[in-house]
mmCIF file of C-alpha atoms and ligand atoms in Angstrom:
data_model
loop_
_atom_site.group_PDB
_atom_site.id
_atom_site.type_symbol
_atom_site.label_atom_id
_atom_site.label_comp_id
_atom_site.label_asym_id
_atom_site.label_seq_id
_atom_site.Cartn_x
_atom_site.Cartn_y
_atom_site.Cartn_z
ATOM 1 C CA MET A 25 -18.079 31.968 40.174
ATOM 2 C CA GLY A 26 -14.431 31.323 40.978
ATOM 3 C CA CYS A 27 -11.923 30.507 38.302
ATOM 4 C CA ALA A 28 -12.318 27.013 36.871
ATOM 5 C CA MET A 29 -9.978 24.334 38.132
ATOM 6 C CA THR A 30 -7.698 22.666 35.641
ATOM 7 C CA ASP A 31 -9.026 19.312 34.515
ATOM 8 C CA ILE A 32 -6.431 16.825 35.738
ATOM 9 C CA LYS A 33 -8.064 13.700 34.341
ATOM 10 C CA ILE A 34 -5.961 11.863 31.790
ATOM 11 C CA LYS A 35 -6.550 9.050 29.322
ATOM 12 C CA ILE A 36 -4.257 6.120 28.588
ATOM 13 C CA GLY A 37 -5.482 3.542 26.103
ATOM 14 C CA ASN A 38 -9.261 3.374 26.621
ATOM 15 C CA LYS A 39 -9.090 4.196 30.340
ATOM 16 C CA GLU A 40 -9.651 7.499 32.100
ATOM 17 C CA PHE A 41 -7.669 8.215 35.289
ATOM 18 C CA LYS A 42 -8.874 10.776 37.858
ATOM 19 C CA ASN A 43 -5.404 12.283 38.053
ATOM 20 C CA PRO A 44 -1.883 11.644 36.698
ATOM 21 C CA ILE A 45 -0.139 10.886 40.032
ATOM 22 C CA TRP A 46 -0.005 7.151 40.740
ATOM 23 C CA MET A 47 1.709 4.787 43.176
ATOM 24 C CA ALA A 48 4.709 2.784 41.933
ATOM 25 C CA SER A 49 4.952 -0.990 42.065
ATOM 26 C CA GLY A 50 6.606 -2.522 45.121
ATOM 27 C CA THR A 51 6.339 0.650 47.189
ATOM 28 C CA PHE A 52 2.622 0.618 48.010
ATOM 29 C CA GLY A 53 1.944 -3.059 48.701
ATOM 30 C CA TYR A 54 -1.511 -3.908 47.363
ATOM 31 C CA GLY A 55 -2.970 -0.601 48.567
ATOM 32 C CA LYS A 56 -4.509 -2.144 51.703
ATOM 33 C CA GLU A 57 -1.315 -1.607 53.726
ATOM 34 C CA PHE A 58 -1.713 2.180 53.324
ATOM 35 C CA GLU A 59 -5.416 2.535 54.165
ATOM 36 C CA ASP A 60 -4.635 3.849 57.646
ATOM 37 C CA PHE A 61 -2.401 6.600 56.273
ATOM 38 C CA LEU A 62 -4.450 8.097 53.470
ATOM 39 C CA ASP A 63 -7.636 7.959 51.417
ATOM 40 C CA ILE A 64 -6.342 5.602 48.741
ATOM 41 C CA GLU A 65 -9.259 6.427 46.425
ATOM 42 C CA LYS A 66 -7.752 9.886 45.850
ATOM 43 C CA ILE A 67 -4.826 8.259 44.046
ATOM 44 C CA GLY A 68 -4.925 8.306 40.225
ATOM 45 C CA ALA A 69 -3.975 4.615 40.040
ATOM 46 C CA ILE A 70 -2.417 1.979 42.234
ATOM 47 C CA ILE A 71 0.155 -0.325 40.722
ATOM 48 C CA THR A 72 0.411 -3.535 42.751
ATOM 49 C CA LYS A 73 3.636 -5.104 43.898
ATOM 50 C CA THR A 74 4.849 -7.312 41.024
ATOM 51 C CA VAL A 75 3.128 -10.692 40.716
ATOM 52 C CA THR A 76 4.784 -13.724 39.079
ATOM 53 C CA LEU A 77 3.204 -16.943 37.781
ATOM 54 C CA THR A 78 4.578 -19.013 40.656
ATOM 55 C CA ALA A 79 5.557 -17.955 44.177
ATOM 56 C CA ARG A 80 9.002 -16.428 44.772
ATOM 57 C CA GLU A 81 10.864 -16.161 48.036
ATOM 58 C CA GLY A 82 12.932 -13.189 46.996
ATOM 59 C CA ASN A 83 16.645 -12.646 47.620
ATOM 60 C CA LYS A 84 18.627 -13.282 50.742
ATOM 61 C CA PRO A 85 18.704 -10.525 53.381
ATOM 62 C CA PRO A 86 19.601 -7.766 53.963
ATOM 63 C CA ARG A 87 17.442 -6.621 51.056
ATOM 64 C CA ILE A 88 17.155 -2.895 51.608
ATOM 65 C CA VAL A 89 19.626 -0.213 52.687
ATOM 66 C CA GLU A 90 19.566 3.566 52.861
ATOM 67 C CA THR A 91 22.248 5.382 50.823
ATOM 68 C CA PRO A 92 23.012 9.153 50.878
ATOM 69 C CA ALA A 93 20.199 10.190 48.515
ATOM 70 C CA GLY A 94 18.114 7.096 47.953
ATOM 71 C CA LEU A 95 17.309 3.492 48.744
ATOM 72 C CA LEU A 96 19.145 0.456 47.420
ATOM 73 C CA ASN A 97 16.966 -2.671 47.328
ATOM 74 C CA SER A 98 17.239 -6.275 46.210
ATOM 75 C CA ILE A 99 13.841 -7.646 47.183
ATOM 76 C CA GLY A 100 13.823 -10.041 44.204
ATOM 77 C CA LEU A 101 10.085 -9.984 43.525
ATOM 78 C CA GLU A 102 8.966 -11.828 46.638
ATOM 79 C CA ASN A 103 5.308 -12.784 46.166
ATOM 80 C CA LYS A 104 2.881 -15.675 46.595
ATOM 81 C CA GLY A 105 2.288 -16.263 42.881
ATOM 82 C CA ALA A 106 -0.643 -15.467 40.558
ATOM 83 C CA ASP A 107 -3.210 -17.991 41.895
ATOM 84 C CA LYS A 108 -2.862 -16.989 45.544
ATOM 85 C CA PHE A 109 -2.782 -13.292 44.619
ATOM 86 C CA LYS A 110 -6.050 -13.631 42.737
ATOM 87 C CA GLU A 111 -7.673 -15.652 45.488
ATOM 88 C CA GLU A 112 -6.618 -13.322 48.289
ATOM 89 C CA MET A 113 -6.635 -9.878 46.682
ATOM 90 C CA TYR A 114 -9.103 -9.656 43.768
ATOM 91 C CA SER A 115 -12.293 -9.078 45.745
ATOM 92 C CA TYR A 116 -10.562 -6.315 47.747
ATOM 93 C CA LEU A 117 -8.913 -4.635 44.750
ATOM 94 C CA LYS A 118 -12.117 -4.630 42.692
ATOM 95 C CA LYS A 119 -13.914 -2.585 45.350
ATOM 96 C CA ILE A 120 -11.412 0.294 45.346
ATOM 97 C CA ASN A 121 -12.783 3.293 43.494
ATOM 98 C CA THR A 122 -9.702 4.107 41.457
ATOM 99 C CA LYS A 123 -7.785 2.455 38.646
ATOM 100 C CA ILE A 124 -5.969 -0.764 39.530
ATOM 101 C CA ILE A 125 -2.896 -1.752 37.586
ATOM 102 C CA ILE A 126 -1.403 -5.182 38.169
ATOM 103 C CA SER A 127 2.344 -5.462 37.751
ATOM 104 C CA VAL A 128 3.505 -8.806 36.348
ATOM 105 C CA ALA A 129 6.905 -10.324 35.663
ATOM 106 C CA GLY A 130 8.353 -13.639 34.560
ATOM 107 C CA GLY A 131 11.547 -15.443 33.725
ATOM 108 C CA THR A 132 10.418 -16.237 30.161
ATOM 109 C CA GLY A 133 7.956 -14.862 27.597
ATOM 110 C CA LYS A 134 5.694 -17.835 28.225
ATOM 111 C CA GLU A 135 5.516 -17.009 31.932
ATOM 112 C CA TYR A 136 4.488 -13.410 31.222
ATOM 113 C CA GLU A 137 1.831 -14.666 28.832
ATOM 114 C CA GLU A 138 0.410 -17.224 31.268
ATOM 115 C CA CYS A 139 0.458 -14.805 34.168
ATOM 116 C CA VAL A 140 -1.479 -12.140 32.241
ATOM 117 C CA GLU A 141 -3.935 -14.722 30.905
ATOM 118 C CA LYS A 142 -4.592 -16.066 34.398
ATOM 119 C CA LEU A 143 -5.120 -12.603 35.898
ATOM 120 C CA SER A 144 -7.287 -11.146 33.085
ATOM 121 C CA GLU A 145 -11.022 -10.932 33.668
ATOM 122 C CA LYS A 146 -13.707 -9.232 31.596
ATOM 123 C CA ASN A 147 -13.331 -5.785 33.100
ATOM 124 C CA PHE A 148 -10.388 -6.228 35.428
ATOM 125 C CA PRO A 149 -7.702 -5.125 35.961
ATOM 126 C CA ASP A 150 -7.772 -1.684 34.313
ATOM 127 C CA ALA A 151 -4.222 -2.247 33.140
ATOM 128 C CA PHE A 152 -1.246 -4.532 33.389
ATOM 129 C CA GLU A 153 2.188 -3.079 33.944
ATOM 130 C CA ILE A 154 4.635 -5.476 32.364
ATOM 131 C CA ASN A 155 7.727 -5.327 34.536
ATOM 132 C CA LEU A 156 10.519 -6.102 32.080
ATOM 133 C CA SER A 157 13.075 -4.500 34.281
ATOM 134 C CA CYS A 158 13.528 -6.038 37.697
ATOM 135 C CA PRO A 159 17.280 -5.991 38.370
ATOM 136 C CA ASN A 160 17.041 -8.759 40.953
ATOM 137 C CA VAL A 161 15.882 -11.788 38.954
ATOM 138 C CA THR A 162 17.382 -13.963 36.206
ATOM 139 C CA HIS A 163 15.857 -14.619 32.784
ATOM 140 C CA GLU A 164 15.997 -17.190 30.018
ATOM 141 C CA GLY A 165 16.049 -16.705 26.268
ATOM 142 C CA THR A 166 18.305 -13.645 26.209
ATOM 143 C CA LYS A 167 21.993 -13.005 26.692
ATOM 144 C CA TYR A 168 21.059 -9.901 28.670
ATOM 145 C CA GLN A 169 20.470 -9.799 32.401
ATOM 146 C CA LEU A 170 17.194 -7.905 32.093
ATOM 147 C CA ILE A 171 14.512 -8.425 29.456
ATOM 148 C CA ALA A 172 14.204 -4.713 28.805
ATOM 149 C CA GLN A 173 17.875 -4.616 27.794
ATOM 150 C CA ASP A 174 16.961 -6.747 24.768
ATOM 151 C CA PRO A 175 14.800 -4.823 22.253
ATOM 152 C CA ILE A 176 13.861 -7.932 20.251
ATOM 153 C CA LEU A 177 12.669 -9.970 23.229
ATOM 154 C CA THR A 178 10.955 -6.913 24.721
ATOM 155 C CA GLU A 179 8.907 -6.363 21.557
ATOM 156 C CA LYS A 180 8.047 -10.059 21.373
ATOM 157 C CA ILE A 181 6.802 -10.243 24.960
ATOM 158 C CA ILE A 182 4.638 -7.138 24.568
ATOM 159 C CA LYS A 183 3.073 -8.669 21.439
ATOM 160 C CA MET A 184 2.458 -11.935 23.323
ATOM 161 C CA VAL A 185 0.726 -10.335 26.303
ATOM 162 C CA LYS A 186 -1.311 -7.933 24.156
ATOM 163 C CA LYS A 187 -2.995 -10.976 22.601
ATOM 164 C CA LYS A 188 -3.985 -12.355 26.005
ATOM 165 C CA THR A 189 -5.782 -9.383 27.549
ATOM 166 C CA LYS A 190 -8.189 -6.542 26.802
ATOM 167 C CA SER A 191 -6.746 -4.508 29.698
ATOM 168 C CA VAL A 192 -4.431 -1.590 28.922
ATOM 169 C CA VAL A 193 -0.809 -2.748 28.597
ATOM 170 C CA ILE A 194 1.986 -0.600 30.034
ATOM 171 C CA ALA A 195 5.639 -1.675 29.639
ATOM 172 C CA LYS A 196 7.983 -0.818 32.494
ATOM 173 C CA LEU A 197 11.548 -0.244 31.401
ATOM 174 C CA THR A 198 14.965 -0.330 32.972
ATOM 175 C CA PRO A 199 17.310 2.652 32.697
ATOM 176 C CA ASN A 200 20.293 0.258 32.762
ATOM 177 C CA VAL A 201 20.826 0.433 28.986
ATOM 178 C CA THR A 202 22.886 2.448 26.515
ATOM 179 C CA ASP A 203 19.857 4.057 24.863
ATOM 180 C CA VAL A 204 16.479 3.730 26.577
ATOM 181 C CA SER A 205 14.683 5.315 23.620
ATOM 182 C CA GLU A 206 15.548 2.268 21.517
ATOM 183 C CA ILE A 207 13.746 0.022 24.013
ATOM 184 C CA ALA A 208 10.837 2.472 24.224
ATOM 185 C CA ARG A 209 10.470 2.198 20.467
ATOM 186 C CA ALA A 210 10.509 -1.619 20.647
ATOM 187 C CA VAL A 211 7.664 -1.454 23.158
ATOM 188 C CA GLU A 212 5.706 0.894 20.912
ATOM 189 C CA ASN A 213 6.245 -1.457 17.960
ATOM 190 C CA GLY A 214 5.014 -4.324 20.130
ATOM 191 C CA GLY A 215 1.705 -2.510 20.596
ATOM 192 C CA ALA A 216 1.986 -1.308 24.211
ATOM 193 C CA ASP A 217 -0.491 1.416 25.180
ATOM 194 C CA ALA A 218 2.111 3.268 27.262
ATOM 195 C CA VAL A 219 5.590 3.000 28.684
ATOM 196 C CA ALA A 220 6.536 3.456 32.361
ATOM 197 C CA MET A 221 10.080 4.527 33.115
ATOM 198 C CA VAL A 222 12.258 4.144 35.030
ATOM 199 C CA ASN A 223 12.795 1.159 37.264
ATOM 200 C CA THR A 224 15.820 1.344 39.580
ATOM 201 C CA TYR A 225 19.460 1.967 38.591
ATOM 202 C CA MET A 226 21.764 -0.927 39.512
ATOM 203 C CA GLY A 227 24.189 -0.197 42.321
ATOM 204 C CA ILE A 228 26.213 -1.566 45.220
ATOM 205 C CA ALA A 229 26.551 -0.469 48.852
ATOM 206 C CA VAL A 230 29.742 -1.538 50.625
ATOM 207 C CA CYS A 231 30.579 -1.800 54.305
ATOM 208 C CA ALA A 232 34.291 -0.929 54.652
ATOM 209 C CA GLU A 233 34.444 -2.041 58.281
ATOM 210 C CA GLU A 234 33.269 -5.555 57.528
ATOM 211 C CA GLN A 235 34.805 -5.460 54.039
ATOM 212 C CA LYS A 236 31.721 -6.815 52.349
ATOM 213 C CA ALA A 237 28.667 -5.798 50.379
ATOM 214 C CA VAL A 238 25.746 -4.608 52.487
ATOM 215 C CA LEU A 239 23.013 -6.399 50.519
ATOM 216 C CA GLY A 240 22.773 -10.196 50.602
ATOM 217 C CA ASN A 241 22.504 -10.117 46.809
ATOM 218 C CA VAL A 242 25.514 -7.695 46.583
ATOM 219 C CA VAL A 243 23.847 -5.737 43.722
ATOM 220 C CA GLY A 244 20.606 -3.836 44.212
ATOM 221 C CA GLY A 245 18.476 -1.178 42.530
ATOM 222 C CA LEU A 246 18.836 2.491 43.478
ATOM 223 C CA SER A 247 15.747 4.698 43.798
ATOM 224 C CA GLY A 248 14.789 8.044 45.309
ATOM 225 C CA PRO A 249 16.038 11.635 44.843
ATOM 226 C CA ALA A 250 19.468 10.381 43.693
ATOM 227 C CA ILE A 251 18.024 9.125 40.396
ATOM 228 C CA LYS A 252 15.652 11.971 39.465
ATOM 229 C CA PRO A 253 17.957 13.851 37.061
ATOM 230 C CA MET A 254 18.795 10.620 35.227
ATOM 231 C CA ALA A 255 15.154 9.541 35.116
ATOM 232 C CA LEU A 256 14.141 12.940 33.711
ATOM 233 C CA LYS A 257 16.687 12.487 30.911
ATOM 234 C CA ALA A 258 15.421 8.976 30.181
ATOM 235 C CA VAL A 259 11.861 10.303 29.854
ATOM 236 C CA ARG A 260 12.942 13.111 27.564
ATOM 237 C CA ASP A 261 15.021 10.763 25.381
ATOM 238 C CA ALA A 262 12.014 8.468 24.937
ATOM 239 C CA TYR A 263 9.623 11.397 24.373
ATOM 240 C CA LYS A 264 11.635 12.459 21.358
ATOM 241 C CA LYS A 265 11.324 8.997 19.775
ATOM 242 C CA ILE A 266 7.848 7.616 20.550
ATOM 243 C CA LYS A 267 4.193 8.654 20.303
ATOM 244 C CA ILE A 268 2.607 6.515 23.048
ATOM 245 C CA PRO A 269 2.251 8.150 26.481
ATOM 246 C CA ILE A 270 5.116 7.990 28.973
ATOM 247 C CA ILE A 271 4.610 7.469 32.699
ATOM 248 C CA GLY A 272 7.570 9.056 34.505
ATOM 249 C CA ILE A 273 9.109 7.484 37.619
ATOM 250 C CA GLY A 274 12.211 8.261 39.662
ATOM 251 C CA GLY A 275 12.706 10.282 42.818
ATOM 252 C CA ILE A 276 9.354 12.057 42.913
ATOM 253 C CA MET A 277 9.012 13.486 46.435
ATOM 254 C CA ARG A 278 7.038 16.736 45.903
ATOM 255 C CA GLY A 279 4.464 18.265 43.574
ATOM 256 C CA MET A 280 7.135 20.154 41.631
ATOM 257 C CA ASP A 281 8.849 16.879 40.731
ATOM 258 C CA VAL A 282 5.647 15.835 38.968
ATOM 259 C CA VAL A 283 5.738 19.043 36.910
ATOM 260 C CA GLU A 284 9.395 18.450 36.008
ATOM 261 C CA PHE A 285 8.581 14.983 34.645
ATOM 262 C CA MET A 286 5.705 16.404 32.601
ATOM 263 C CA LEU A 287 7.924 19.120 31.134
ATOM 264 C CA CYS A 288 10.298 16.337 30.021
ATOM 265 C CA GLY A 289 7.477 14.426 28.310
ATOM 266 C CA ALA A 290 5.547 12.411 30.920
ATOM 267 C CA THR A 291 1.746 12.247 30.715
ATOM 268 C CA ALA A 292 1.508 10.695 34.183
ATOM 269 C CA VAL A 293 3.931 9.794 36.979
ATOM 270 C CA GLN A 294 4.417 7.289 39.768
ATOM 271 C CA VAL A 295 5.569 7.889 43.329
ATOM 272 C CA GLY A 296 7.844 5.189 44.793
ATOM 273 C CA THR A 297 10.469 5.655 47.513
ATOM 274 C CA ALA A 298 8.583 8.697 48.889
ATOM 275 C CA ASN A 299 6.006 6.227 50.256
ATOM 276 C CA PHE A 300 8.644 4.847 52.632
ATOM 277 C CA VAL A 301 9.674 8.316 53.782
ATOM 278 C CA ASN A 302 6.137 9.680 54.235
ATOM 279 C CA PRO A 303 3.421 7.042 53.990
ATOM 280 C CA ASP A 304 0.831 9.847 54.066
ATOM 281 C CA GLY A 305 2.710 12.205 51.717
ATOM 282 C CA TYR A 306 0.444 11.729 48.706
ATOM 283 C CA ASP A 307 -2.055 14.463 49.634
ATOM 284 C CA LEU A 308 0.708 17.063 49.808
ATOM 285 C CA ILE A 309 2.204 16.022 46.444
ATOM 286 C CA LEU A 310 -1.239 16.281 44.810
ATOM 287 C CA LYS A 311 -1.954 19.617 46.484
ATOM 288 C CA GLU A 312 1.386 21.120 45.464
ATOM 289 C CA PHE A 313 0.807 19.946 41.897
ATOM 290 C CA LYS A 314 -2.666 21.524 41.778
ATOM 291 C CA ASP A 315 -1.344 24.753 43.353
ATOM 292 C CA TYR A 316 1.290 24.992 40.628
ATOM 293 C CA LEU A 317 -1.334 24.569 37.892
ATOM 294 C CA LYS A 318 -3.397 27.337 39.455
ATOM 295 C CA ARG A 319 -0.452 29.678 40.018
ATOM 296 C CA LYS A 320 0.756 29.241 36.431
ATOM 297 C CA ASN A 321 -2.789 29.363 35.074
ATOM 298 C CA ILE A 322 -2.384 26.054 33.241
ATOM 299 C CA LYS A 323 -5.637 25.238 31.458
ATOM 300 C CA LYS A 324 -4.650 21.912 29.966
ATOM 301 C CA LEU A 325 -2.171 19.404 31.342
ATOM 302 C CA SER A 326 -1.146 18.523 27.791
ATOM 303 C CA SER A 327 0.304 22.037 27.403
ATOM 304 C CA LEU A 328 3.015 21.050 29.909
ATOM 305 C CA VAL A 329 3.961 17.714 28.394
ATOM 306 C CA GLY A 330 7.353 17.809 26.691
ATOM 307 C CA LYS A 331 7.573 21.604 26.865
ATOM 308 C CA ILE A 332 11.318 21.838 27.538
HETATM 309 C C1 FMN B 430 11.637 -1.473 48.026
HETATM 310 C C2 FMN B 430 11.294 -1.344 46.574
HETATM 311 C C3 FMN B 430 10.620 -2.384 45.930
HETATM 312 C C4 FMN B 430 10.311 -2.290 44.569
HETATM 313 N N1 FMN B 430 9.616 -3.310 43.978
HETATM 314 C C5 FMN B 430 9.252 -3.194 42.671
HETATM 315 C C6 FMN B 430 8.453 -4.194 42.057
HETATM 316 O O1 FMN B 430 8.034 -5.189 42.662
HETATM 317 N N2 FMN B 430 8.139 -4.026 40.735
HETATM 318 C C7 FMN B 430 8.534 -2.934 40.004
HETATM 319 O O2 FMN B 430 8.211 -2.819 38.819
HETATM 320 N N3 FMN B 430 9.275 -1.958 40.590
HETATM 321 C C8 FMN B 430 9.636 -2.066 41.884
HETATM 322 N N4 FMN B 430 10.355 -1.056 42.466
HETATM 323 C C9 FMN B 430 10.759 0.113 41.654
HETATM 324 C C10 FMN B 430 9.788 1.283 41.809
HETATM 325 O O3 FMN B 430 8.495 0.948 41.357
HETATM 326 C C11 FMN B 430 10.303 2.515 41.016
HETATM 327 O O4 FMN B 430 10.355 2.206 39.643
HETATM 328 C C12 FMN B 430 11.667 2.975 41.483
HETATM 329 O O5 FMN B 430 11.803 2.829 42.874
HETATM 330 C C13 FMN B 430 11.980 4.424 41.086
HETATM 331 O O6 FMN B 430 11.049 5.314 41.642
HETATM 332 P P1 FMN B 430 11.324 6.126 43.028
HETATM 333 O O7 FMN B 430 12.657 6.776 42.886
HETATM 334 O O8 FMN B 430 10.184 7.078 43.153
HETATM 335 O O9 FMN B 430 11.333 5.103 44.106
HETATM 336 C C14 FMN B 430 10.683 -1.136 43.831
HETATM 337 C C15 FMN B 430 11.363 -0.092 44.478
HETATM 338 C C16 FMN B 430 11.658 -0.171 45.839
HETATM 339 C C17 FMN B 430 12.372 0.973 46.488
#
């Protein structure tokens, strides 16, 4: 008998995930787009591109630009709306043998509520990720630009959606705040099962030659290796304040990045921008992560979480 492999299954709410390395919203389509590149059933969970109650065209182009250490995007939640999404994607998504998490967003609390209600079925999806943090859309009912900059509204919306679904509820937060741990606590108070952090950091790319902003929307969200150190700090700040699990996101390109997020307090992670760089890179990230566990003789994943 060889030495036993570390058990990499994790539990969030009442759901068990085959591993803690997932695909981030907006970077993996609805899964289908990546079938030719990898075995998508190896992935711990797939988070869909964000769905809104009604269709959205997104922002004016250009909507994505490469910067020295990451991507700047201003997609603006382009999607066909909840009804069309359900009609076109549900039968496909239900057949995939891994956890499916549907990302939802809205301009008001009522829209979040209706969207979750519409998309909830008896045993599907496994979870909703409540995107309270898209930097490229406007909102009502708050003086803040993003919902997750307002702890009171954030808590209220989580409470509202929790009442409408039996699926696990994960709140996705923005790092564009003074103290992200305050928002993480609001989400915990609202009854979320977990918190996912971070969404992108707001930024601008400028073309000096043409003397104008590169993106049609001027402001976009920065992702990729550039944000990893800041995202690690955000996770650690939240870890010190809350008890619900944290799903770490921001610049994960290799297996070691996953370990770093766990050491800062993440129970699971999501891979985003890396999917654009290497659409088939998931297998290597998972392998490197498993190799690390073996090399360091880690028996339980929980022994890594929050260790620094
Ligand atoms: C092109 C692009 C589109 C994105 N779309 C969404 C989205 O629809 N919903 C969402 O919650 N996050 C969206 N994100 C944010 C990612 O899910 C992730 O939080 C962020 O990119 C940081 O992770 P990364 O550095 O690994 O990319 C998007 C990111 C990119 C680059």
